[in-house]
Amino acid sequence: MNKDFCFKSAYIALNFSFNEKLIYPLTDRGLGSELNNLLLTAVYCLVNKKQLVLYDSNWNSGRFEYYFEPFCQRFKGIVEIPNYIFGDGGKKRKIYKKIHYYLYPRYQLLDSSVWKEIRNPKLQSQKINIPELAFDGSSFDLLYILEKYILQYNTKTKNNIYKEVNKKSWNTFSGIHVRRGDKLIREAGLFNVKCYLEKGNEKGFDMHNLFVASDNFQVLEELENYNSYIEYISYCEPSDTGHHQKSFNNQATSNIESQVVRLLIEIEILSLTKCFVGTFSSNIGRLVHLKRNTLNSYSLDSDWSL
């Protein structure tokens, strides 16, 4: 790529050039889910020549610009939250869609039919060529690049994150992300801490110097009981009893913003450790795997997929 080529400027211009618009709504789901799905939607829009438009007026974490630099148009109408992407949403949703397309005929909603196209396995194996972006590669390659430019921290967020990141040489640590809370109710199985350590050892890494990201303080207690000789650093607090999205959504705005920044710090650190062990059923694990460009990144459950 030409050193004078500015990917973000080229992306913004190309995205704006598409006539058909698709609204990506930031909603009431978890942060990792929202960011991963935003990136997947960006790939889908580029491949299908649709303009990606962002709706964040009812995002549980505030506004996109609270944390990141703007990269596309914001939709200023109303989008129904929660956003139904796993079904038609019933009669109420159908009425809403009719009203929406009457008021905003050029703005396509991200519904279940579009969602199936975004997560289509064919897109994962598809070779993508976008001359305007000087890009020729896989969907994962494109996601890796888009993450750097679409999820570009604003100055305040960047300062808050790197104030913590710069405290240590994280490439001397191994990193694990242990998700508990509501993730275990329907979407994922429970893995004991020793499973993460054994996986790292199996891949040839020393797991005695750890960065531990988790939503449950009991994970740290479990780690200490398993091996008291392990040294670790974690932002997990005694009050952390597992992430539950409904409880998170009902917090004060200031608490939500501080927790979002903490999670972004953890993601950034996990992207810098010498190895990462997590679960790809977790969107945090998937995002870390992407930021690491797969380098020394391992899952205890599913493989990475779109």
PDB file of C-alpha atoms in Angstrom:
ATOM      1  CA  MET A   1       0.000   0.000   0.000  1.00  0.00           C
ATOM      2  CA  ASN A   2       1.299   3.435  -0.953  1.00  0.00           C
ATOM      3  CA  LYS A   3       2.594   5.231   2.159  1.00  0.00           C
ATOM      4  CA  ASP A   4       0.705   8.368   1.088  1.00  0.00           C
ATOM      5  CA  PHE A   5      -2.587   6.428   0.826  1.00  0.00           C
ATOM      6  CA  CYS A   6      -5.011   7.279   3.651  1.00  0.00           C
ATOM      7  CA  PHE A   7      -7.308   4.293   4.169  1.00  0.00           C
ATOM      8  CA  LYS A   8      -9.788   6.058   6.433  1.00  0.00           C
ATOM      9  CA  SER A   9     -10.268   9.012   4.051  1.00  0.00           C
ATOM     10  CA  ALA A  10     -10.683   6.612   1.149  1.00  0.00           C
ATOM     11  CA  TYR A  11     -13.170   4.516   3.134  1.00  0.00           C
ATOM     12  CA  ILE A  12     -15.252   7.542   4.155  1.00  0.00           C
ATOM     13  CA  ALA A  13     -15.383   8.776   0.549  1.00  0.00           C
ATOM     14  CA  LEU A  14     -16.276   5.346  -0.836  1.00  0.00           C
ATOM     15  CA  ASN A  15     -18.929   4.684   1.802  1.00  0.00           C
ATOM     16  CA  PHE A  16     -20.519   8.087   1.160  1.00  0.00           C
ATOM     17  CA  SER A  17     -20.587   7.426  -2.597  1.00  0.00           C
ATOM     18  CA  PHE A  18     -23.069   4.543  -2.284  1.00  0.00           C
ATOM     19  CA  ASN A  19     -26.688   5.571  -2.862  1.00  0.00           C
ATOM     20  CA  GLU A  20     -28.447   2.767  -0.995  1.00  0.00           C
ATOM     21  CA  LYS A  21     -28.169   3.252   2.761  1.00  0.00           C
ATOM     22  CA  LEU A  22     -28.206   0.633   5.526  1.00  0.00           C
ATOM     23  CA  ILE A  23     -28.725   1.693   9.149  1.00  0.00           C
ATOM     24  CA  TYR A  24     -26.607  -0.063  11.750  1.00  0.00           C
ATOM     25  CA  PRO A  25     -28.201   0.574  15.154  1.00  0.00           C
ATOM     26  CA  LEU A  26     -26.137   0.499  18.334  1.00  0.00           C
ATOM     27  CA  THR A  27     -28.639  -0.974  20.755  1.00  0.00           C
ATOM     28  CA  ASP A  28     -29.033  -2.596  24.167  1.00  0.00           C
ATOM     29  CA  ARG A  29     -26.680  -5.535  23.594  1.00  0.00           C
ATOM     30  CA  GLY A  30     -23.186  -6.054  25.005  1.00  0.00           C
ATOM     31  CA  LEU A  31     -20.315  -3.832  23.882  1.00  0.00           C
ATOM     32  CA  GLY A  32     -18.374  -6.661  22.205  1.00  0.00           C
ATOM     33  CA  SER A  33     -21.449  -7.728  20.258  1.00  0.00           C
ATOM     34  CA  GLU A  34     -22.172  -4.176  19.106  1.00  0.00           C
ATOM     35  CA  LEU A  35     -18.606  -3.519  17.916  1.00  0.00           C
ATOM     36  CA  ASN A  36     -18.078  -6.895  16.235  1.00  0.00           C
ATOM     37  CA  ASN A  37     -21.387  -6.648  14.422  1.00  0.00           C
ATOM     38  CA  LEU A  38     -20.653  -3.079  13.353  1.00  0.00           C
ATOM     39  CA  LEU A  39     -17.440  -4.275  11.690  1.00  0.00           C
ATOM     40  CA  LEU A  40     -19.219  -7.218  10.030  1.00  0.00           C
ATOM     41  CA  THR A  41     -21.874  -4.840   8.722  1.00  0.00           C
ATOM     42  CA  ALA A  42     -19.169  -2.535   7.352  1.00  0.00           C
ATOM     43  CA  VAL A  43     -17.716  -5.449   5.351  1.00  0.00           C
ATOM     44  CA  TYR A  44     -21.167  -6.434   4.097  1.00  0.00           C
ATOM     45  CA  CYS A  45     -21.881  -2.849   3.017  1.00  0.00           C
ATOM     46  CA  LEU A  46     -18.600  -2.535   1.106  1.00  0.00           C
ATOM     47  CA  VAL A  47     -19.144  -5.829  -0.707  1.00  0.00           C
ATOM     48  CA  ASN A  48     -22.747  -4.935  -1.569  1.00  0.00           C
ATOM     49  CA  LYS A  49     -22.112  -1.234  -2.267  1.00  0.00           C
ATOM     50  CA  LYS A  50     -24.382   0.059   0.463  1.00  0.00           C
ATOM     51  CA  GLN A  51     -23.687   3.169   2.516  1.00  0.00           C
ATOM     52  CA  LEU A  52     -23.277   2.322   6.190  1.00  0.00           C
ATOM     53  CA  VAL A  53     -25.175   4.781   8.399  1.00  0.00           C
ATOM     54  CA  LEU A  54     -24.942   4.681  12.196  1.00  0.00           C
ATOM     55  CA  TYR A  55     -27.794   5.088  14.677  1.00  0.00           C
ATOM     56  CA  ASP A  56     -26.639   5.619  18.270  1.00  0.00           C
ATOM     57  CA  SER A  57     -29.332   7.838  19.818  1.00  0.00           C
ATOM     58  CA  ASN A  58     -30.545   5.004  22.078  1.00  0.00           C
ATOM     59  CA  TRP A  59     -27.275   3.128  22.587  1.00  0.00           C
ATOM     60  CA  ASN A  60     -26.922   1.736  26.098  1.00  0.00           C
ATOM     61  CA  SER A  61     -23.306   3.011  26.221  1.00  0.00           C
ATOM     62  CA  GLY A  62     -24.065   6.598  25.226  1.00  0.00           C
ATOM     63  CA  ARG A  63     -22.963   7.902  21.824  1.00  0.00           C
ATOM     64  CA  PHE A  64     -20.364   6.432  19.483  1.00  0.00           C
ATOM     65  CA  GLU A  65     -18.391   9.686  19.556  1.00  0.00           C
ATOM     66  CA  TYR A  66     -18.022   9.431  23.348  1.00  0.00           C
ATOM     67  CA  TYR A  67     -15.331   6.818  22.675  1.00  0.00           C
ATOM     68  CA  PHE A  68     -14.462   6.808  18.956  1.00  0.00           C
ATOM     69  CA  GLU A  69     -13.817   9.167  16.079  1.00  0.00           C
ATOM     70  CA  PRO A  70     -16.793   9.550  13.702  1.00  0.00           C
ATOM     71  CA  PHE A  71     -16.511   7.714  10.400  1.00  0.00           C
ATOM     72  CA  CYS A  72     -19.938   7.875   8.750  1.00  0.00           C
ATOM     73  CA  GLN A  73     -23.282   9.664   8.703  1.00  0.00           C
ATOM     74  CA  ARG A  74     -25.497   9.401  11.802  1.00  0.00           C
ATOM     75  CA  PHE A  75     -29.145   8.537  11.229  1.00  0.00           C
ATOM     76  CA  LYS A  76     -31.262  11.085  13.119  1.00  0.00           C
ATOM     77  CA  GLY A  77     -34.635   9.431  12.797  1.00  0.00           C
ATOM     78  CA  ILE A  78     -35.971   6.784  15.172  1.00  0.00           C
ATOM     79  CA  VAL A  79     -34.936   3.145  15.197  1.00  0.00           C
ATOM     80  CA  GLU A  80     -36.792   0.623  17.311  1.00  0.00           C
ATOM     81  CA  ILE A  81     -34.724  -0.683  20.244  1.00  0.00           C
ATOM     82  CA  PRO A  82     -34.330  -3.600  20.819  1.00  0.00           C
ATOM     83  CA  ASN A  83     -33.570  -4.237  17.187  1.00  0.00           C
ATOM     84  CA  TYR A  84     -34.994  -7.558  15.985  1.00  0.00           C
ATOM     85  CA  ILE A  85     -32.336  -9.369  13.962  1.00  0.00           C
ATOM     86  CA  PHE A  86     -33.266 -12.961  14.845  1.00  0.00           C
ATOM     87  CA  GLY A  87     -36.914 -12.825  13.742  1.00  0.00           C
ATOM     88  CA  ASP A  88     -39.573 -10.566  12.241  1.00  0.00           C
ATOM     89  CA  GLY A  89     -40.480  -9.057  15.646  1.00  0.00           C
ATOM     90  CA  GLY A  90     -44.209  -9.693  15.207  1.00  0.00           C
ATOM     91  CA  LYS A  91     -47.060  -7.323  14.349  1.00  0.00           C
ATOM     92  CA  LYS A  92     -45.613  -4.294  16.161  1.00  0.00           C
ATOM     93  CA  ARG A  93     -42.358  -4.575  14.228  1.00  0.00           C
ATOM     94  CA  LYS A  94     -44.185  -4.859  10.888  1.00  0.00           C
ATOM     95  CA  ILE A  95     -46.154  -1.689  11.600  1.00  0.00           C
ATOM     96  CA  TYR A  96     -42.963   0.120  12.600  1.00  0.00           C
ATOM     97  CA  LYS A  97     -41.223  -0.955   9.379  1.00  0.00           C
ATOM     98  CA  LYS A  98     -44.092   0.350   7.256  1.00  0.00           C
ATOM     99  CA  ILE A  99     -43.921   3.730   8.992  1.00  0.00           C
ATOM    100  CA  HIS A 100     -40.127   3.813   8.702  1.00  0.00           C
ATOM    101  CA  TYR A 101     -40.064   3.117   4.959  1.00  0.00           C
ATOM    102  CA  TYR A 102     -42.807   5.690   4.392  1.00  0.00           C
ATOM    103  CA  LEU A 103     -40.748   8.370   6.186  1.00  0.00           C
ATOM    104  CA  TYR A 104     -37.245   7.217   5.155  1.00  0.00           C
ATOM    105  CA  PRO A 105     -37.555   5.208   1.914  1.00  0.00           C
ATOM    106  CA  ARG A 106     -33.795   5.379   1.172  1.00  0.00           C
ATOM    107  CA  TYR A 107     -32.710   4.036   4.578  1.00  0.00           C
ATOM    108  CA  GLN A 108     -32.784   0.253   4.844  1.00  0.00           C
ATOM    109  CA  LEU A 109     -33.271  -1.288   8.286  1.00  0.00           C
ATOM    110  CA  LEU A 110     -30.988  -4.024   9.521  1.00  0.00           C
ATOM    111  CA  ASP A 111     -33.525  -6.811   9.944  1.00  0.00           C
ATOM    112  CA  SER A 112     -33.335 -10.613  10.104  1.00  0.00           C
ATOM    113  CA  SER A 113     -33.049 -11.028   6.325  1.00  0.00           C
ATOM    114  CA  VAL A 114     -30.075  -8.651   6.118  1.00  0.00           C
ATOM    115  CA  TRP A 115     -28.543 -10.212   9.230  1.00  0.00           C
ATOM    116  CA  LYS A 116     -28.537 -13.644   7.566  1.00  0.00           C
ATOM    117  CA  GLU A 117     -26.661 -12.176   4.607  1.00  0.00           C
ATOM    118  CA  ILE A 118     -24.112 -10.481   6.893  1.00  0.00           C
ATOM    119  CA  ARG A 119     -23.409 -13.779   8.710  1.00  0.00           C
ATOM    120  CA  ASN A 120     -23.453 -15.884   5.539  1.00  0.00           C
ATOM    121  CA  PRO A 121     -20.493 -18.329   5.604  1.00  0.00           C
ATOM    122  CA  LYS A 122     -19.928 -17.595   1.895  1.00  0.00           C
ATOM    123  CA  LEU A 123     -18.767 -14.104   2.847  1.00  0.00           C
ATOM    124  CA  GLN A 124     -16.119 -15.603   5.114  1.00  0.00           C
ATOM    125  CA  SER A 125     -14.556 -17.583   2.268  1.00  0.00           C
ATOM    126  CA  GLN A 126     -15.094 -14.892  -0.369  1.00  0.00           C
ATOM    127  CA  LYS A 127     -12.125 -13.135  -1.956  1.00  0.00           C
ATOM    128  CA  ILE A 128     -12.747  -9.389  -1.756  1.00  0.00           C
ATOM    129  CA  ASN A 129     -11.243  -6.822  -4.092  1.00  0.00           C
ATOM    130  CA  ILE A 130     -11.891  -3.110  -3.518  1.00  0.00           C
ATOM    131  CA  PRO A 131      -9.630  -0.999  -5.770  1.00  0.00           C
ATOM    132  CA  GLU A 132     -10.757   2.276  -4.164  1.00  0.00           C
ATOM    133  CA  LEU A 133      -9.288   1.041  -0.853  1.00  0.00           C
ATOM    134  CA  ALA A 134      -6.248  -0.626  -2.420  1.00  0.00           C
ATOM    135  CA  PHE A 135      -7.559  -3.835  -0.847  1.00  0.00           C
ATOM    136  CA  ASP A 136      -7.419  -7.396  -2.116  1.00  0.00           C
ATOM    137  CA  GLY A 137      -7.855 -10.165   0.441  1.00  0.00           C
ATOM    138  CA  SER A 138     -10.213 -12.119   2.682  1.00  0.00           C
ATOM    139  CA  SER A 139     -13.123 -10.879   4.783  1.00  0.00           C
ATOM    140  CA  PHE A 140     -10.979 -11.379   7.903  1.00  0.00           C
ATOM    141  CA  ASP A 141      -8.192  -9.257   6.369  1.00  0.00           C
ATOM    142  CA  LEU A 142     -10.734  -6.512   5.680  1.00  0.00           C
ATOM    143  CA  LEU A 143     -12.171  -6.739   9.202  1.00  0.00           C
ATOM    144  CA  TYR A 144      -8.666  -6.442  10.632  1.00  0.00           C
ATOM    145  CA  ILE A 145      -8.057  -3.210   8.721  1.00  0.00           C
ATOM    146  CA  LEU A 146     -11.521  -1.761   9.348  1.00  0.00           C
ATOM    147  CA  GLU A 147     -11.176  -2.318  13.094  1.00  0.00           C
ATOM    148  CA  LYS A 148      -8.193   0.043  13.174  1.00  0.00           C
ATOM    149  CA  TYR A 149     -10.039   2.837  11.384  1.00  0.00           C
ATOM    150  CA  ILE A 150     -13.705   2.444  12.331  1.00  0.00           C
ATOM    151  CA  LEU A 151     -12.938   1.799  16.004  1.00  0.00           C
ATOM    152  CA  GLN A 152     -10.392   4.606  16.211  1.00  0.00           C
ATOM    153  CA  TYR A 153     -10.375   6.037  19.734  1.00  0.00           C
ATOM    154  CA  ASN A 154     -11.054   9.728  20.202  1.00  0.00           C
ATOM    155  CA  THR A 155      -8.440  11.752  22.083  1.00  0.00           C
ATOM    156  CA  LYS A 156     -10.070  11.441  25.515  1.00  0.00           C
ATOM    157  CA  THR A 157     -10.557   7.670  25.240  1.00  0.00           C
ATOM    158  CA  LYS A 158      -7.097   7.164  23.807  1.00  0.00           C
ATOM    159  CA  ASN A 159      -5.503   9.072  26.695  1.00  0.00           C
ATOM    160  CA  ASN A 160      -7.501   7.105  29.285  1.00  0.00           C
ATOM    161  CA  ILE A 161      -6.611   3.779  27.689  1.00  0.00           C
ATOM    162  CA  TYR A 162      -2.916   4.346  27.107  1.00  0.00           C
ATOM    163  CA  LYS A 163      -2.407   5.824  30.564  1.00  0.00           C
ATOM    164  CA  GLU A 164      -3.038   2.242  31.734  1.00  0.00           C
ATOM    165  CA  VAL A 165      -1.594   0.356  28.767  1.00  0.00           C
ATOM    166  CA  ASN A 166       1.749   2.151  29.024  1.00  0.00           C
ATOM    167  CA  LYS A 167       2.286   1.114  32.646  1.00  0.00           C
ATOM    168  CA  LYS A 168       3.574  -2.358  31.714  1.00  0.00           C
ATOM    169  CA  SER A 169       5.362  -4.267  28.959  1.00  0.00           C
ATOM    170  CA  TRP A 170       2.372  -6.463  28.237  1.00  0.00           C
ATOM    171  CA  ASN A 171       4.247  -8.615  25.732  1.00  0.00           C
ATOM    172  CA  THR A 172       5.907 -10.270  28.750  1.00  0.00           C
ATOM    173  CA  PHE A 173       2.478 -11.382  30.058  1.00  0.00           C
ATOM    174  CA  SER A 174       0.101 -14.083  28.904  1.00  0.00           C
ATOM    175  CA  GLY A 175      -3.521 -12.942  28.688  1.00  0.00           C
ATOM    176  CA  ILE A 176      -6.777 -14.713  29.471  1.00  0.00           C
ATOM    177  CA  HIS A 177     -10.377 -13.571  29.252  1.00  0.00           C
ATOM    178  CA  VAL A 178     -12.825 -15.496  31.428  1.00  0.00           C
ATOM    179  CA  ARG A 179     -16.458 -14.640  30.722  1.00  0.00           C
ATOM    180  CA  ARG A 180     -19.091 -15.548  33.273  1.00  0.00           C
ATOM    181  CA  GLY A 181     -22.408 -13.852  34.062  1.00  0.00           C
ATOM    182  CA  ASP A 182     -25.338 -14.076  31.638  1.00  0.00           C
ATOM    183  CA  LYS A 183     -23.136 -15.510  28.868  1.00  0.00           C
ATOM    184  CA  LEU A 184     -23.351 -18.890  30.602  1.00  0.00           C
ATOM    185  CA  ILE A 185     -27.146 -18.949  30.671  1.00  0.00           C
ATOM    186  CA  ARG A 186     -27.720 -19.749  26.983  1.00  0.00           C
ATOM    187  CA  GLU A 187     -24.659 -19.100  24.838  1.00  0.00           C
ATOM    188  CA  ALA A 188     -21.573 -20.689  26.381  1.00  0.00           C
ATOM    189  CA  GLY A 189     -20.257 -23.394  28.688  1.00  0.00           C
ATOM    190  CA  LEU A 190     -18.325 -22.955  31.915  1.00  0.00           C
ATOM    191  CA  PHE A 191     -14.559 -23.421  31.775  1.00  0.00           C
ATOM    192  CA  ASN A 192     -12.520 -23.496  34.975  1.00  0.00           C
ATOM    193  CA  VAL A 193      -9.492 -21.210  35.147  1.00  0.00           C
ATOM    194  CA  LYS A 194      -7.121 -24.172  34.895  1.00  0.00           C
ATOM    195  CA  CYS A 195      -8.472 -24.848  31.375  1.00  0.00           C
ATOM    196  CA  TYR A 196      -7.139 -21.472  30.215  1.00  0.00           C
ATOM    197  CA  LEU A 197      -3.747 -22.112  31.784  1.00  0.00           C
ATOM    198  CA  GLU A 198      -3.503 -25.627  30.383  1.00  0.00           C
ATOM    199  CA  LYS A 199      -4.367 -24.348  26.908  1.00  0.00           C
ATOM    200  CA  GLY A 200      -1.590 -21.760  27.090  1.00  0.00           C
ATOM    201  CA  ASN A 201       0.890 -24.358  28.350  1.00  0.00           C
ATOM    202  CA  GLU A 202      -0.180 -26.728  25.580  1.00  0.00           C
ATOM    203  CA  LYS A 203       0.683 -24.035  23.029  1.00  0.00           C
ATOM    204  CA  GLY A 204       4.125 -23.544  24.594  1.00  0.00           C
ATOM    205  CA  PHE A 205       3.569 -20.434  26.722  1.00  0.00           C
ATOM    206  CA  ASP A 206       4.529 -19.797  30.332  1.00  0.00           C
ATOM    207  CA  MET A 207       1.294 -18.952  32.165  1.00  0.00           C
ATOM    208  CA  HIS A 208       2.840 -17.871  35.488  1.00  0.00           C
ATOM    209  CA  ASN A 209       2.749 -14.138  34.644  1.00  0.00           C
ATOM    210  CA  LEU A 210      -0.809 -13.265  33.679  1.00  0.00           C
ATOM    211  CA  PHE A 211      -3.150 -10.480  32.744  1.00  0.00           C
ATOM    212  CA  VAL A 212      -6.649 -11.639  33.683  1.00  0.00           C
ATOM    213  CA  ALA A 213      -9.758  -9.994  32.272  1.00  0.00           C
ATOM    214  CA  SER A 214     -13.035 -11.187  33.752  1.00  0.00           C
ATOM    215  CA  ASP A 215     -16.458 -10.017  34.839  1.00  0.00           C
ATOM    216  CA  ASN A 216     -16.409 -12.086  38.049  1.00  0.00           C
ATOM    217  CA  PHE A 217     -14.026 -11.667  40.987  1.00  0.00           C
ATOM    218  CA  GLN A 218     -14.453 -15.334  41.880  1.00  0.00           C
ATOM    219  CA  VAL A 219     -12.270 -16.104  38.859  1.00  0.00           C
ATOM    220  CA  LEU A 220      -9.300 -14.514  40.657  1.00  0.00           C
ATOM    221  CA  GLU A 221     -10.059 -16.480  43.811  1.00  0.00           C
ATOM    222  CA  GLU A 222     -10.272 -19.629  41.713  1.00  0.00           C
ATOM    223  CA  LEU A 223      -6.894 -18.798  40.151  1.00  0.00           C
ATOM    224  CA  GLU A 224      -5.238 -18.282  43.541  1.00  0.00           C
ATOM    225  CA  ASN A 225      -6.673 -21.533  44.874  1.00  0.00           C
ATOM    226  CA  TYR A 226      -5.470 -23.411  41.805  1.00  0.00           C
ATOM    227  CA  ASN A 227      -1.904 -22.077  41.849  1.00  0.00           C
ATOM    228  CA  SER A 228      -0.774 -19.567  44.467  1.00  0.00           C
ATOM    229  CA  TYR A 229       2.578 -19.068  42.676  1.00  0.00           C
ATOM    230  CA  ILE A 230       0.994 -17.407  39.664  1.00  0.00           C
ATOM    231  CA  GLU A 231       1.418 -13.643  39.536  1.00  0.00           C
ATOM    232  CA  TYR A 232      -1.349 -11.717  37.840  1.00  0.00           C
ATOM    233  CA  ILE A 233      -2.723  -8.261  37.142  1.00  0.00           C
ATOM    234  CA  SER A 234      -6.444  -7.662  36.750  1.00  0.00           C
ATOM    235  CA  TYR A 235      -8.937  -4.797  36.739  1.00  0.00           C
ATOM    236  CA  CYS A 236     -11.576  -7.121  38.169  1.00  0.00           C
ATOM    237  CA  GLU A 237     -12.998  -5.827  41.468  1.00  0.00           C
ATOM    238  CA  PRO A 238     -14.553  -7.638  44.463  1.00  0.00           C
ATOM    239  CA  SER A 239     -17.932  -6.152  43.493  1.00  0.00           C
ATOM    240  CA  ASP A 240     -17.824  -7.886  40.075  1.00  0.00           C
ATOM    241  CA  THR A 241     -20.184 -10.859  40.214  1.00  0.00           C
ATOM    242  CA  GLY A 242     -20.639 -11.509  36.494  1.00  0.00           C
ATOM    243  CA  HIS A 243     -21.890  -9.289  33.672  1.00  0.00           C
ATOM    244  CA  HIS A 244     -25.665  -9.203  33.274  1.00  0.00           C
ATOM    245  CA  GLN A 245     -26.724  -7.016  30.380  1.00  0.00           C
ATOM    246  CA  LYS A 246     -30.089  -5.935  31.786  1.00  0.00           C
ATOM    247  CA  SER A 247     -28.451  -4.740  35.015  1.00  0.00           C
ATOM    248  CA  PHE A 248     -25.735  -2.962  33.026  1.00  0.00           C
ATOM    249  CA  ASN A 249     -28.325  -1.124  30.921  1.00  0.00           C
ATOM    250  CA  ASN A 250     -30.087   0.193  34.030  1.00  0.00           C
ATOM    251  CA  GLN A 251     -27.021   1.881  35.538  1.00  0.00           C
ATOM    252  CA  ALA A 252     -26.278   5.594  35.700  1.00  0.00           C
ATOM    253  CA  THR A 253     -24.634   6.978  32.554  1.00  0.00           C
ATOM    254  CA  SER A 254     -21.388   7.828  34.371  1.00  0.00           C
ATOM    255  CA  ASN A 255     -21.036   4.231  35.619  1.00  0.00           C
ATOM    256  CA  ILE A 256     -21.708   2.839  32.161  1.00  0.00           C
ATOM    257  CA  GLU A 257     -19.080   5.052  30.522  1.00  0.00           C
ATOM    258  CA  SER A 258     -16.410   4.124  33.078  1.00  0.00           C
ATOM    259  CA  GLN A 259     -17.157   0.415  32.593  1.00  0.00           C
ATOM    260  CA  VAL A 260     -16.968   0.756  28.824  1.00  0.00           C
ATOM    261  CA  VAL A 261     -13.545   2.406  29.103  1.00  0.00           C
ATOM    262  CA  ARG A 262     -12.363  -0.317  31.480  1.00  0.00           C
ATOM    263  CA  LEU A 263     -13.452  -2.967  28.997  1.00  0.00           C
ATOM    264  CA  LEU A 264     -11.690  -1.160  26.149  1.00  0.00           C
ATOM    265  CA  ILE A 265      -8.522  -1.048  28.284  1.00  0.00           C
ATOM    266  CA  GLU A 266      -8.765  -4.788  28.899  1.00  0.00           C
ATOM    267  CA  ILE A 267      -9.300  -5.501  25.191  1.00  0.00           C
ATOM    268  CA  GLU A 268      -6.315  -3.351  24.275  1.00  0.00           C
ATOM    269  CA  ILE A 269      -4.047  -5.076  26.811  1.00  0.00           C
ATOM    270  CA  LEU A 270      -5.200  -8.547  25.702  1.00  0.00           C
ATOM    271  CA  SER A 271      -4.294  -7.610  22.139  1.00  0.00           C
ATOM    272  CA  LEU A 272      -0.706  -6.930  23.298  1.00  0.00           C
ATOM    273  CA  THR A 273       0.062  -9.958  25.495  1.00  0.00           C
ATOM    274  CA  LYS A 274       2.402 -12.663  24.190  1.00  0.00           C
ATOM    275  CA  CYS A 275      -0.539 -15.043  23.931  1.00  0.00           C
ATOM    276  CA  PHE A 276      -4.281 -14.913  24.447  1.00  0.00           C
ATOM    277  CA  VAL A 277      -6.611 -17.656  25.659  1.00  0.00           C
ATOM    278  CA  GLY A 278     -10.337 -17.023  25.723  1.00  0.00           C
ATOM    279  CA  THR A 279     -13.563 -18.251  24.198  1.00  0.00           C
ATOM    280  CA  PHE A 280     -14.765 -17.260  20.743  1.00  0.00           C
ATOM    281  CA  SER A 281     -18.363 -17.723  21.845  1.00  0.00           C
ATOM    282  CA  SER A 282     -17.637 -14.437  23.637  1.00  0.00           C
ATOM    283  CA  ASN A 283     -17.618 -11.320  21.495  1.00  0.00           C
ATOM    284  CA  ILE A 284     -14.754  -9.965  23.586  1.00  0.00           C
ATOM    285  CA  GLY A 285     -12.697 -13.038  22.689  1.00  0.00           C
ATOM    286  CA  ARG A 286     -13.618 -12.615  19.030  1.00  0.00           C
ATOM    287  CA  LEU A 287     -12.635  -8.942  19.048  1.00  0.00           C
ATOM    288  CA  VAL A 288      -9.292  -9.642  20.739  1.00  0.00           C
ATOM    289  CA  HIS A 289      -8.587 -12.402  18.187  1.00  0.00           C
ATOM    290  CA  LEU A 290      -9.271  -9.901  15.404  1.00  0.00           C
ATOM    291  CA  LYS A 291      -7.076  -7.176  16.930  1.00  0.00           C
ATOM    292  CA  ARG A 292      -4.248  -9.698  17.306  1.00  0.00           C
ATOM    293  CA  ASN A 293      -4.698 -10.756  13.668  1.00  0.00           C
ATOM    294  CA  THR A 294      -4.933 -14.361  15.029  1.00  0.00           C
ATOM    295  CA  LEU A 295      -1.354 -14.252  16.443  1.00  0.00           C
ATOM    296  CA  ASN A 296      -0.989 -16.706  19.358  1.00  0.00           C
ATOM    297  CA  SER A 297      -4.733 -16.467  19.977  1.00  0.00           C
ATOM    298  CA  TYR A 298      -6.637 -19.534  21.156  1.00  0.00           C
ATOM    299  CA  SER A 299     -10.223 -20.456  22.018  1.00  0.00           C
ATOM    300  CA  LEU A 300     -11.474 -23.066  24.458  1.00  0.00           C
ATOM    301  CA  ASP A 301     -14.719 -23.530  22.575  1.00  0.00           C
ATOM    302  CA  SER A 302     -15.708 -22.501  19.043  1.00  0.00           C
ATOM    303  CA  ASP A 303     -13.494 -21.475  16.138  1.00  0.00           C
ATOM    304  CA  TRP A 304     -13.628 -17.886  14.909  1.00  0.00           C
ATOM    305  CA  SER A 305     -16.261 -17.298  12.212  1.00  0.00           C
ATOM    306  CA  LEU A 306     -18.349 -14.445  10.856  1.00  0.00           C
TER     307      LEU A 306
END
